[in-house]
PDB file of C-alpha atoms and ligand atoms in Angstrom:
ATOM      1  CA  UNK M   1     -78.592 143.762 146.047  1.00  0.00           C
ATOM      2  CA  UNK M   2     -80.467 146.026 148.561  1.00  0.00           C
ATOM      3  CA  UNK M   3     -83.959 144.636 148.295  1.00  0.00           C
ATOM      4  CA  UNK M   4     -84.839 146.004 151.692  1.00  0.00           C
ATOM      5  CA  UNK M   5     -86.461 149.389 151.665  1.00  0.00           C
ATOM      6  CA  UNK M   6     -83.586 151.808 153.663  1.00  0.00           C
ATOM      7  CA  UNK M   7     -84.522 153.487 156.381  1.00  0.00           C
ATOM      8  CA  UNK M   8     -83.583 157.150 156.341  1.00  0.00           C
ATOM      9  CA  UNK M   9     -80.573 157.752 157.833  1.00  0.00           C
ATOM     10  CA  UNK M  10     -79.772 160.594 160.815  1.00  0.00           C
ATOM     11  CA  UNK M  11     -76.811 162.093 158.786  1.00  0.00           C
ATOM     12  CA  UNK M  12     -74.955 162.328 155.629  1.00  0.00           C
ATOM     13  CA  UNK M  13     -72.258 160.526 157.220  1.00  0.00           C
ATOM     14  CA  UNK M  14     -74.103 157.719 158.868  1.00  0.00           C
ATOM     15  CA  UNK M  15     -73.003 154.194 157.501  1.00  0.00           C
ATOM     16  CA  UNK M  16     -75.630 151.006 158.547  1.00  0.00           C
ATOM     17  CA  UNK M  17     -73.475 148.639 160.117  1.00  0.00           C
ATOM     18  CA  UNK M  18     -74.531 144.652 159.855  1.00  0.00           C
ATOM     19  CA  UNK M  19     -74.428 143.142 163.797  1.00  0.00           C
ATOM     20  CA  UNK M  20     -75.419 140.005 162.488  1.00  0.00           C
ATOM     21  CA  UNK M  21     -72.235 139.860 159.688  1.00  0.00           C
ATOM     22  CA  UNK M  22     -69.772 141.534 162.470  1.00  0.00           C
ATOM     23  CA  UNK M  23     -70.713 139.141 165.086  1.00  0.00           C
ATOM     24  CA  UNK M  24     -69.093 136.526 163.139  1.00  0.00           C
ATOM     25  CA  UNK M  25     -66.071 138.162 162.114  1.00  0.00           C
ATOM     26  CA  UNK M  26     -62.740 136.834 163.097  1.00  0.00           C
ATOM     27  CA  UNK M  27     -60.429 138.821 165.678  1.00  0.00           C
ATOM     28  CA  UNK M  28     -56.498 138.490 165.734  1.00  0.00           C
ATOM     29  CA  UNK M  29     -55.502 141.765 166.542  1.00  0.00           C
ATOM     30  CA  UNK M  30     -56.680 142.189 170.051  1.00  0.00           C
ATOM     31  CA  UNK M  31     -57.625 139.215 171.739  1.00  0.00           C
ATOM     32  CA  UNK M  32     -56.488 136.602 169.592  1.00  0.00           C
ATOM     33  CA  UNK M  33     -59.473 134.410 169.700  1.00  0.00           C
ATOM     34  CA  UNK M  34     -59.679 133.462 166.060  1.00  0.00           C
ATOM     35  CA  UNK M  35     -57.084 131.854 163.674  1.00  0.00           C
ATOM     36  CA  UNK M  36     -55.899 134.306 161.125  1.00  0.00           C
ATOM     37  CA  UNK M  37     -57.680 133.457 157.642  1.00  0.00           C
ATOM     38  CA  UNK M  38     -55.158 135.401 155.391  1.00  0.00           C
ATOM     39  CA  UNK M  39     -52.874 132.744 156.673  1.00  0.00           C
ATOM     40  CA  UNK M  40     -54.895 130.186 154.559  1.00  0.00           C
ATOM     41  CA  UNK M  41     -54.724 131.665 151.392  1.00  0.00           C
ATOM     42  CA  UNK M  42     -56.224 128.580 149.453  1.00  0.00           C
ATOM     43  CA  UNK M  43     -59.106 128.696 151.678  1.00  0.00           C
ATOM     44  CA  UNK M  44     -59.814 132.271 150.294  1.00  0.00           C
ATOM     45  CA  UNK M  45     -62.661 132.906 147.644  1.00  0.00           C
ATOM     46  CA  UNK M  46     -64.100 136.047 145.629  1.00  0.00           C
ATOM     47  CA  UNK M  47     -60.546 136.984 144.909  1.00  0.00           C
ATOM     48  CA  UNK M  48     -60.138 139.582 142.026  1.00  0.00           C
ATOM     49  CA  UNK M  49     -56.383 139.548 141.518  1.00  0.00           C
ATOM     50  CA  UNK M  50     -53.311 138.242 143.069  1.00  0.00           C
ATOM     51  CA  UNK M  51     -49.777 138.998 142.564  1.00  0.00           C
ATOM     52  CA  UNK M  52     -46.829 136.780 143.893  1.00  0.00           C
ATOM     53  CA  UNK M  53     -48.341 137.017 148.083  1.00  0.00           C
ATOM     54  CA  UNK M  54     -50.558 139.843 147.343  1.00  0.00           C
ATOM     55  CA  UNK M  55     -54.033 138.919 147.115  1.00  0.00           C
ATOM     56  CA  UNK M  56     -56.899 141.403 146.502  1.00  0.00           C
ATOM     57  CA  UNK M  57     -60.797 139.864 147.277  1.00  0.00           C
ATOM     58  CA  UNK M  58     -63.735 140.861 148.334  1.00  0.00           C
ATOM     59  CA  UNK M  59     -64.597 141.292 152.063  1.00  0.00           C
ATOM     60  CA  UNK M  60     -66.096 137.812 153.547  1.00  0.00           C
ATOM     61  CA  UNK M  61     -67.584 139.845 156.452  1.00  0.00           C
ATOM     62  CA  UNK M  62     -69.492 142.655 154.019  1.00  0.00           C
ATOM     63  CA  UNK M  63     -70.603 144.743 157.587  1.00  0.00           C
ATOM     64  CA  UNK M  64     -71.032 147.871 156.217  1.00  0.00           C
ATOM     65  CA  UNK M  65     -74.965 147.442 154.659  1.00  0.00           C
ATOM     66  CA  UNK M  66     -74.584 150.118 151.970  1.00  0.00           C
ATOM     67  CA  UNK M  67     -71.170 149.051 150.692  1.00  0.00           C
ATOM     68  CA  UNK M  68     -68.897 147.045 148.788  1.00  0.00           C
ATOM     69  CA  UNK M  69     -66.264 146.118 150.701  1.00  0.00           C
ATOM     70  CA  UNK M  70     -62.562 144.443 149.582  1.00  0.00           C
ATOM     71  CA  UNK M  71     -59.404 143.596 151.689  1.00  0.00           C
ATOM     72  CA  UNK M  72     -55.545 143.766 149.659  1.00  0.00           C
ATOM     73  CA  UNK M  73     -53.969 140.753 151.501  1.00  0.00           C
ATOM     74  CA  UNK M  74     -50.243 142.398 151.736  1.00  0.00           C
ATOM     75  CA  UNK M  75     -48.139 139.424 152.050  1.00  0.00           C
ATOM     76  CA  UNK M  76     -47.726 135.743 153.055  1.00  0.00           C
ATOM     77  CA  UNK M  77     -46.633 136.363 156.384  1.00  0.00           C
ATOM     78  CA  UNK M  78     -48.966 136.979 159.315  1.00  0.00           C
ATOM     79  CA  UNK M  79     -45.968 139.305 161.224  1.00  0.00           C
ATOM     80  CA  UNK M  80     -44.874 140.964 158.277  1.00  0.00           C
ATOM     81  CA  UNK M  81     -45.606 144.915 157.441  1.00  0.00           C
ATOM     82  CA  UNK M  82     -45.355 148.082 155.060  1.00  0.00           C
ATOM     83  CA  UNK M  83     -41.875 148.739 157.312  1.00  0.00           C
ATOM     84  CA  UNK M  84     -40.461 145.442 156.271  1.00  0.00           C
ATOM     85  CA  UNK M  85     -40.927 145.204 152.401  1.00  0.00           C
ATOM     86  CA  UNK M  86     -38.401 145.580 149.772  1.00  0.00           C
ATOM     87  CA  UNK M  87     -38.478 148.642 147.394  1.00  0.00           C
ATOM     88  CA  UNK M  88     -39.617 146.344 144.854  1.00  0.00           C
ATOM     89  CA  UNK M  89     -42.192 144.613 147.262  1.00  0.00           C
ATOM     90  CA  UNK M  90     -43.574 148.304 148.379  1.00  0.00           C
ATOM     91  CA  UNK M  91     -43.768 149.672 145.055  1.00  0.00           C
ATOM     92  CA  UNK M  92     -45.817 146.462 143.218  1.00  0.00           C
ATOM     93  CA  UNK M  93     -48.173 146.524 146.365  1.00  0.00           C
ATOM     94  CA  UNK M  94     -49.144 150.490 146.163  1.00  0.00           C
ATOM     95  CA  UNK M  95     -49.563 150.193 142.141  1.00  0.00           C
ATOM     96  CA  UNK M  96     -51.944 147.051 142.440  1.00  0.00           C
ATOM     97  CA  UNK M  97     -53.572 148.707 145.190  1.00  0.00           C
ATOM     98  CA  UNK M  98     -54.154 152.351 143.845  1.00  0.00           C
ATOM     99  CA  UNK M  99     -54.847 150.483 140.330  1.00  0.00           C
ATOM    100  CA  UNK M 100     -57.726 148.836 142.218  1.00  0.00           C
ATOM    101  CA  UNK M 101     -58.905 152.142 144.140  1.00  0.00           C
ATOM    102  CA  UNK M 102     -58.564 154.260 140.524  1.00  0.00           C
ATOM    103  CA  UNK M 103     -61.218 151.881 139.066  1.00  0.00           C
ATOM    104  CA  UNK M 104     -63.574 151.553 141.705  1.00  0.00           C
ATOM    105  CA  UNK M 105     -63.655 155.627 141.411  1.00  0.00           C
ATOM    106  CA  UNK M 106     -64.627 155.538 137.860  1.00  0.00           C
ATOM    107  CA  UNK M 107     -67.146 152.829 139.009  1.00  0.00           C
ATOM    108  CA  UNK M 108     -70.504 154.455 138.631  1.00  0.00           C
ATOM    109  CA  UNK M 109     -71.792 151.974 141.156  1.00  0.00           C
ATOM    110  CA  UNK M 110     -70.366 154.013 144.299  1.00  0.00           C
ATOM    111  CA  UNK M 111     -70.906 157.031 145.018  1.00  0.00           C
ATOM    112  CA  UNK M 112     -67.649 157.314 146.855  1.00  0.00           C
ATOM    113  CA  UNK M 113     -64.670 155.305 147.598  1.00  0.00           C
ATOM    114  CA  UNK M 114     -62.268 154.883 150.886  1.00  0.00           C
ATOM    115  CA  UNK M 115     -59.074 152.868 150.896  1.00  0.00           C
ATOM    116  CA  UNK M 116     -57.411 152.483 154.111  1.00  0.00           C
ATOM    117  CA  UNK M 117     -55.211 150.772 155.972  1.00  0.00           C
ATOM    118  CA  UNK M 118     -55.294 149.847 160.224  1.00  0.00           C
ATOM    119  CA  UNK M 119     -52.238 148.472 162.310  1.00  0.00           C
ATOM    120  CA  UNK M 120     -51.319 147.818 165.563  1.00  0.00           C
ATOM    121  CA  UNK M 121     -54.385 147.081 168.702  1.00  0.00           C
ATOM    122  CA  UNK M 122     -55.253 150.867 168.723  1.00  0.00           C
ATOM    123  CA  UNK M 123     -56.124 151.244 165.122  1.00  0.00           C
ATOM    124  CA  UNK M 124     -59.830 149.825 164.962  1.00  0.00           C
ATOM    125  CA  UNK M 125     -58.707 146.741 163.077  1.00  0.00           C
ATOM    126  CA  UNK M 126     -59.938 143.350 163.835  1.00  0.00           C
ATOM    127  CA  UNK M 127     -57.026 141.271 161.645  1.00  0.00           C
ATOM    128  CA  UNK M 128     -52.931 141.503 162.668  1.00  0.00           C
ATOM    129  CA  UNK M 129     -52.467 140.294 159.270  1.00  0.00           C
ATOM    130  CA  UNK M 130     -51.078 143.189 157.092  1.00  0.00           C
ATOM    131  CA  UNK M 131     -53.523 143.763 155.101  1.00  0.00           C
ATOM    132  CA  UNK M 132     -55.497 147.016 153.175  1.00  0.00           C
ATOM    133  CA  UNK M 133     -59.586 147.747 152.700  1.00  0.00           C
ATOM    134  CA  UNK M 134     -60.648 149.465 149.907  1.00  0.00           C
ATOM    135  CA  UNK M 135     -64.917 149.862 150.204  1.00  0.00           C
ATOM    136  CA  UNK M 136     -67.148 151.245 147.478  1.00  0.00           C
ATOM    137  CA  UNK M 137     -69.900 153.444 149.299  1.00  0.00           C
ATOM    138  CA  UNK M 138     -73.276 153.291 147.162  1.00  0.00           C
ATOM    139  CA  UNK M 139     -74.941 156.307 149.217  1.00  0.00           C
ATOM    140  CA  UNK M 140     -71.826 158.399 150.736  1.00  0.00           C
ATOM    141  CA  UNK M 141     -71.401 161.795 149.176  1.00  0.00           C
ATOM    142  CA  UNK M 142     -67.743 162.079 148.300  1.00  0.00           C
ATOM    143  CA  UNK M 143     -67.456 165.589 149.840  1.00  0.00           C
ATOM    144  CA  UNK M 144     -68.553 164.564 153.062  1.00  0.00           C
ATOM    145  CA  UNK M 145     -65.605 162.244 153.993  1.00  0.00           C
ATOM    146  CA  UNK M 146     -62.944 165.005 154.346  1.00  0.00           C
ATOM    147  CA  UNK M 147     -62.794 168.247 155.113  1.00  0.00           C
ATOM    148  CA  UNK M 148     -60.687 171.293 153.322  1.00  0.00           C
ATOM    149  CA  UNK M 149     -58.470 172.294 156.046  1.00  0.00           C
ATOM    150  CA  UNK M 150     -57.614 168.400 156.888  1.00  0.00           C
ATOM    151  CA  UNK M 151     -54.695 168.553 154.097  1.00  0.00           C
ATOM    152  CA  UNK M 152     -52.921 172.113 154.996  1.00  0.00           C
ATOM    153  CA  UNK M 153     -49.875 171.381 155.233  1.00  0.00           C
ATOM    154  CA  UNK M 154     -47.874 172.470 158.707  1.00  0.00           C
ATOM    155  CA  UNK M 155     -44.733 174.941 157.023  1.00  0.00           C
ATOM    156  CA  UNK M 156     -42.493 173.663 154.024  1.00  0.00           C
ATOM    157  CA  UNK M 157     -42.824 170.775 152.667  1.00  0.00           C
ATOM    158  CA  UNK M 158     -40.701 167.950 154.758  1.00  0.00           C
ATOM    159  CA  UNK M 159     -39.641 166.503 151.350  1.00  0.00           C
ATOM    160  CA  UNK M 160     -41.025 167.183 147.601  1.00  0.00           C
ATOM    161  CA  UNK M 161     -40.124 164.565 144.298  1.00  0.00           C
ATOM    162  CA  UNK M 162     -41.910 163.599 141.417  1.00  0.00           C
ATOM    163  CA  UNK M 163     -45.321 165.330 142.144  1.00  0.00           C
ATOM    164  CA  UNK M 164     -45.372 163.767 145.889  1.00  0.00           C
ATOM    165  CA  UNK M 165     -45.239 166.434 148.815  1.00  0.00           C
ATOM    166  CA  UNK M 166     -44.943 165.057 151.942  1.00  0.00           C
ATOM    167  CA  UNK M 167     -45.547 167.403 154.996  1.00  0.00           C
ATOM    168  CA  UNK M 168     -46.721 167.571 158.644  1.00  0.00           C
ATOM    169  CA  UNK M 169     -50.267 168.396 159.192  1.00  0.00           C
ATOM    170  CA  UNK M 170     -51.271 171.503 160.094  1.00  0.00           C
ATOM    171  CA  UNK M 171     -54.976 170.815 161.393  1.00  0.00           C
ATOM    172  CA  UNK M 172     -54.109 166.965 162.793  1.00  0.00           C
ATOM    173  CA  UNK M 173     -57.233 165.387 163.368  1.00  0.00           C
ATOM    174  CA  UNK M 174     -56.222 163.469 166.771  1.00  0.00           C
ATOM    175  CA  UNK M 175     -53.775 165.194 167.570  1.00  0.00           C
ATOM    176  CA  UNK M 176     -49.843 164.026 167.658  1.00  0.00           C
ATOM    177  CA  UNK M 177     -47.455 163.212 164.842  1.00  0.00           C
ATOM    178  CA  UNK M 178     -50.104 163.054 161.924  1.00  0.00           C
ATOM    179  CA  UNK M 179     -48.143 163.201 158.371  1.00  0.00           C
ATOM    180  CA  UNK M 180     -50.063 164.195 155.058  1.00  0.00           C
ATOM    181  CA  UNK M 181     -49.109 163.105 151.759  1.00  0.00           C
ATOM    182  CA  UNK M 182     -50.695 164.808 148.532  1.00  0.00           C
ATOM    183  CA  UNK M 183     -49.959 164.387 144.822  1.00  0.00           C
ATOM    184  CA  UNK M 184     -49.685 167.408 142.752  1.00  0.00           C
ATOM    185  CA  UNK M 185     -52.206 165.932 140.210  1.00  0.00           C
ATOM    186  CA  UNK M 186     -54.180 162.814 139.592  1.00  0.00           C
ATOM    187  CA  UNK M 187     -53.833 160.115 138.179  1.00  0.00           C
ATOM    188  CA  UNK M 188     -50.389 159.079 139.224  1.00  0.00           C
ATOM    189  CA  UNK M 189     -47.758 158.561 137.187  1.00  0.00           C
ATOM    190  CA  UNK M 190     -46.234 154.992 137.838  1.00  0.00           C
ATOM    191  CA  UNK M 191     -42.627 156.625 139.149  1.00  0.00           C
ATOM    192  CA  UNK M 192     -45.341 159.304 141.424  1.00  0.00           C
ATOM    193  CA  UNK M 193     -47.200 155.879 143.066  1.00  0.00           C
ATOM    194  CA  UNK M 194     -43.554 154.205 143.643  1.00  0.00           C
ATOM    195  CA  UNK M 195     -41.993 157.530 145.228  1.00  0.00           C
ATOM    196  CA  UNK M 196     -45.384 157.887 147.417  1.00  0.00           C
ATOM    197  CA  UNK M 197     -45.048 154.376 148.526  1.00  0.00           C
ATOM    198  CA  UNK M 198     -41.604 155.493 149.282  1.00  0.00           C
ATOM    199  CA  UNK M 199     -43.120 158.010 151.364  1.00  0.00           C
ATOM    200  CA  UNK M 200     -45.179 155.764 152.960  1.00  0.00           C
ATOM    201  CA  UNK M 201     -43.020 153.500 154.077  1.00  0.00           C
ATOM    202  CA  UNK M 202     -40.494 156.247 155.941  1.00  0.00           C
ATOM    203  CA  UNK M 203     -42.809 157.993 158.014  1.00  0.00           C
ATOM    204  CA  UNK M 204     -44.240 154.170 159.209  1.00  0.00           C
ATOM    205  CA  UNK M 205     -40.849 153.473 160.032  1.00  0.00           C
ATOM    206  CA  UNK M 206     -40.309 156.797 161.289  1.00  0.00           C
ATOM    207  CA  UNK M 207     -43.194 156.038 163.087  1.00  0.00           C
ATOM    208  CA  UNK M 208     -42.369 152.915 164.914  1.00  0.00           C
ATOM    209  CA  UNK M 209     -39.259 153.999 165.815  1.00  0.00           C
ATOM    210  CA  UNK M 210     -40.451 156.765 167.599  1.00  0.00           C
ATOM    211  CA  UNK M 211     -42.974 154.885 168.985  1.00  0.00           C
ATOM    212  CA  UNK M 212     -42.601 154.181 173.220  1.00  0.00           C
ATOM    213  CA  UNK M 213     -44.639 150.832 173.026  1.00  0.00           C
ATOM    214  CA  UNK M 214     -44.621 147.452 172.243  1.00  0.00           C
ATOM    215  CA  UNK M 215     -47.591 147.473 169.779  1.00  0.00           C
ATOM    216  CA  UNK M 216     -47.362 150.543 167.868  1.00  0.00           C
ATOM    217  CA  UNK M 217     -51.002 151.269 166.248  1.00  0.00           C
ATOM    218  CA  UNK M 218     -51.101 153.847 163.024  1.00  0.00           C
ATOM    219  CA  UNK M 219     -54.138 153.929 160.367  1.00  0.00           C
ATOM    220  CA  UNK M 220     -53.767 154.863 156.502  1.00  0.00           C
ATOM    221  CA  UNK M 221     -56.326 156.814 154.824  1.00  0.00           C
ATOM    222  CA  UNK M 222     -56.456 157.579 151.099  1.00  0.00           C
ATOM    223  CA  UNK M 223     -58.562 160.226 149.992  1.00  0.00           C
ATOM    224  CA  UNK M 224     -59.408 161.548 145.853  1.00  0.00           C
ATOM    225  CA  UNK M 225     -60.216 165.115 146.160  1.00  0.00           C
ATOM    226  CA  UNK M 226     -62.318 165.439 142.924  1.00  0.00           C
ATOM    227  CA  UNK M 227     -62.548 169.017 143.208  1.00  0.00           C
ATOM    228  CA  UNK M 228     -58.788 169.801 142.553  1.00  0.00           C
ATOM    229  CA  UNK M 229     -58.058 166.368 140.891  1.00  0.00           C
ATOM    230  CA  UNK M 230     -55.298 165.143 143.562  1.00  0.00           C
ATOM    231  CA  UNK M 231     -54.477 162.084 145.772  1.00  0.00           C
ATOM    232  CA  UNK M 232     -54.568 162.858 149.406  1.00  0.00           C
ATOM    233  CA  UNK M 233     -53.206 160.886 152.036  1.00  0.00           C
ATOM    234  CA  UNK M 234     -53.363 160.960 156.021  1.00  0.00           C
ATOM    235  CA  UNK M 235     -50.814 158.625 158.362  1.00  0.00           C
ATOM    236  CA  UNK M 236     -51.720 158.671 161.358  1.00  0.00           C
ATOM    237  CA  UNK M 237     -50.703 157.400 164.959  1.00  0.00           C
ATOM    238  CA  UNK M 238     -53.182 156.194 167.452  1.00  0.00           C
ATOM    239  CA  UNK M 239     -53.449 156.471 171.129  1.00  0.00           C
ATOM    240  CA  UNK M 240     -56.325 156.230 173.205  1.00  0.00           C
ATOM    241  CA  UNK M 241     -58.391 159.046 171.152  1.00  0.00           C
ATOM    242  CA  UNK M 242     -58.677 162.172 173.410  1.00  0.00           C
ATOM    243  CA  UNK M 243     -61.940 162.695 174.768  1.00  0.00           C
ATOM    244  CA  UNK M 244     -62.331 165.855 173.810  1.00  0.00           C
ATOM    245  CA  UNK M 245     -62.167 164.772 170.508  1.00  0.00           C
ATOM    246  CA  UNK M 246     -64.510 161.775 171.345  1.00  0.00           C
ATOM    247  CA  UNK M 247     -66.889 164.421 173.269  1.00  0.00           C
ATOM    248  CA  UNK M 248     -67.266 167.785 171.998  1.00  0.00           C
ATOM    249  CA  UNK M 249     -64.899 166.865 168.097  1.00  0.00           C
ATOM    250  CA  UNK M 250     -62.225 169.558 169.379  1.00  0.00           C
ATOM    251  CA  UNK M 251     -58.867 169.455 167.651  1.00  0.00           C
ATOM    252  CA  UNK M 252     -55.532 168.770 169.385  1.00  0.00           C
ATOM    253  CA  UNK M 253     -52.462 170.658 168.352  1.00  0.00           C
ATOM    254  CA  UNK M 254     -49.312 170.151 169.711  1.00  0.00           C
ATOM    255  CA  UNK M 255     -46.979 172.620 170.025  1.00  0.00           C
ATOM    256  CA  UNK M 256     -43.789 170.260 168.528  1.00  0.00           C
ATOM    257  CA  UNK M 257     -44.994 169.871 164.693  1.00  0.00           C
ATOM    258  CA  UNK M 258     -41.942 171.222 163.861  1.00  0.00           C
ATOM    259  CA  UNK M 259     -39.858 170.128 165.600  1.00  0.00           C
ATOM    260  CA  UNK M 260     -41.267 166.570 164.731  1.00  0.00           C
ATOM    261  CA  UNK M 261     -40.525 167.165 160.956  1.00  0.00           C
ATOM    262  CA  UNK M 262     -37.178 168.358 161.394  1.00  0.00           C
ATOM    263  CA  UNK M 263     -36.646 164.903 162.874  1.00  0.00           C
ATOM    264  CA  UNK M 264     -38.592 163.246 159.884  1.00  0.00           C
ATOM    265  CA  UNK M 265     -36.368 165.089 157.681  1.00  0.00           C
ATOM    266  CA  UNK M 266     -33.281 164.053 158.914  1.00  0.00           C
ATOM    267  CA  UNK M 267     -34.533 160.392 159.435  1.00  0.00           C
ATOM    268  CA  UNK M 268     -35.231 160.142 155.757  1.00  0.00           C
ATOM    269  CA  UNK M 269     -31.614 162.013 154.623  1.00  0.00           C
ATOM    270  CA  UNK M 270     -30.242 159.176 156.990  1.00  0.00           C
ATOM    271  CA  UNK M 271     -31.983 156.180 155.734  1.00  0.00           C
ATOM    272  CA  UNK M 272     -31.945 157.289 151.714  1.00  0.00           C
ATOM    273  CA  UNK M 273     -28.082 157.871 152.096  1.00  0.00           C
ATOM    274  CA  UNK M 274     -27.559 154.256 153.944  1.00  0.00           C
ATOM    275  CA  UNK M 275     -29.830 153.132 150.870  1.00  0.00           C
ATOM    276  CA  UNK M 276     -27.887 154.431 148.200  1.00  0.00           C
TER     277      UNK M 276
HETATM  278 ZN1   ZN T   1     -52.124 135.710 159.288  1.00  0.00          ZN
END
């Protein structure tokens, strides 16, 4: 596929980015110029596997040069989101979607694989659509996508069930109410993926709640640590990102992580007793 001879690149982390492909990408997040193409669903092609609304295919708009990249069409509906699914609807979508993301690990095609998700204007994403990316890196070095300290968790463990810790961050990367879910081994059993989806879908709620504006933004972001065989995961709320960040990659960390998971805590004791 890459005929092209590739030019050497400045960094282990630098990813070739198409102009030409992204120029022609669609845009509903921001500006609304384009109409939404997950809201055509027969006008969709390269699709792998779909289940009831849930469509995985591969990326029309392949931007990143040294890549494979896929999208996981959520659902149907253009306004829907992870806060709005069913149980049943959550768990089917996270077991497609980290059946898909467990095989294009073992595929010895990529050298690494991301799986990620972006919502809301601040989040980098183009589409409002709810939708995941999962992209199959030919060149990346799996090591160099996170670093050790990113998963130390901030004090106990906000909750712990079936191999699924979920607890603040200790080292956030931006800086303010940054979550980290880990697995205590990997693969995941089937009842581990429903209980992290579980997971998932309280602190995005948790999120939005506690979110001040009209158009909350938050990002997903999956990572396999191969060295101690475990499932990481990052949720994130986005701001404007701090310049200091931006300029000289210093760390923000607020002083209420604690106090932040207490509230998590008791926001999920609230919601799973109202459940059951
Ligand atoms: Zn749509």
């Amino acid at each position: 596929m890459n005929t092209s001879s590739k030019p050497t690149l400045p960094s282990p982390k630098a990813v070739r980015f198409s102009t030409t492909i992204g120029k022609n990408k669609p845009e509903t997040l921001v500006t609304g110029r384009s109409e939404c193409p997950f809201c055509h669903p027969e006008s969709l092609v390269d699709i792998v596997e779909t289940d009831g609304d849930i469509i995985f295919l591969k990326n029309k708009y392949n931007v990143l040069t040294d890549a494979e990249q896929f999208v996981l069409v959520e659902s149907r509906r253009c306004d829907d989101g992870i806060e709005q699914y069913s149980s049943e609807k959550l768990h089917r979508l996270f077991r497609l979607a980290l059946r898909h993301f467990d095989r294009m690990l073992k595929n010895p095609d990529y050298k690494s694989v991301i799986f990620f998700k972006n919502h809301g204007p601040l989040s980098g994403g183009t589409i409002r659509h709810p939708h995941m990316q999962i992209i199959g890196f030919y060149d990346i070095e799996p090591e160099t996508l996170y670093e050790k300290d990113n998963f130390v968790p901030a004090d106990n463990p906000i909750i712990q069930r079936d191999g699924i810790t979920l607890s603040a961050s200790a080292f956030p990367r931006l800086g303010f109410g940054e979550f980290t879910i880990i697995s205590d081994a990997y693969p995941l059993s089937e009842k581990s993926i429903d209980t992290l989806a579980d997971f998932i879908q309280y602190v995005v709620r948790f999120l939005l709640e506690l979110d001040w504006r009209e158009n909350p933004s938050y990002n997903l972001f999956f990572y396999y640590l191969q060295d101690r065989r475990q499932l990481a995961l990052r949720i994130m709320p986005r701001h404007p990102t701090s310049p200091l960040f931006v300029g000289y990659d210093l760390r923000i960390v607020p002083d209420n992580i604690g106090l932040l998971s207490e509230k998590l805590k008791k926001f999920i004791l609230e919601n799973s007793s109202r459940k059951a």
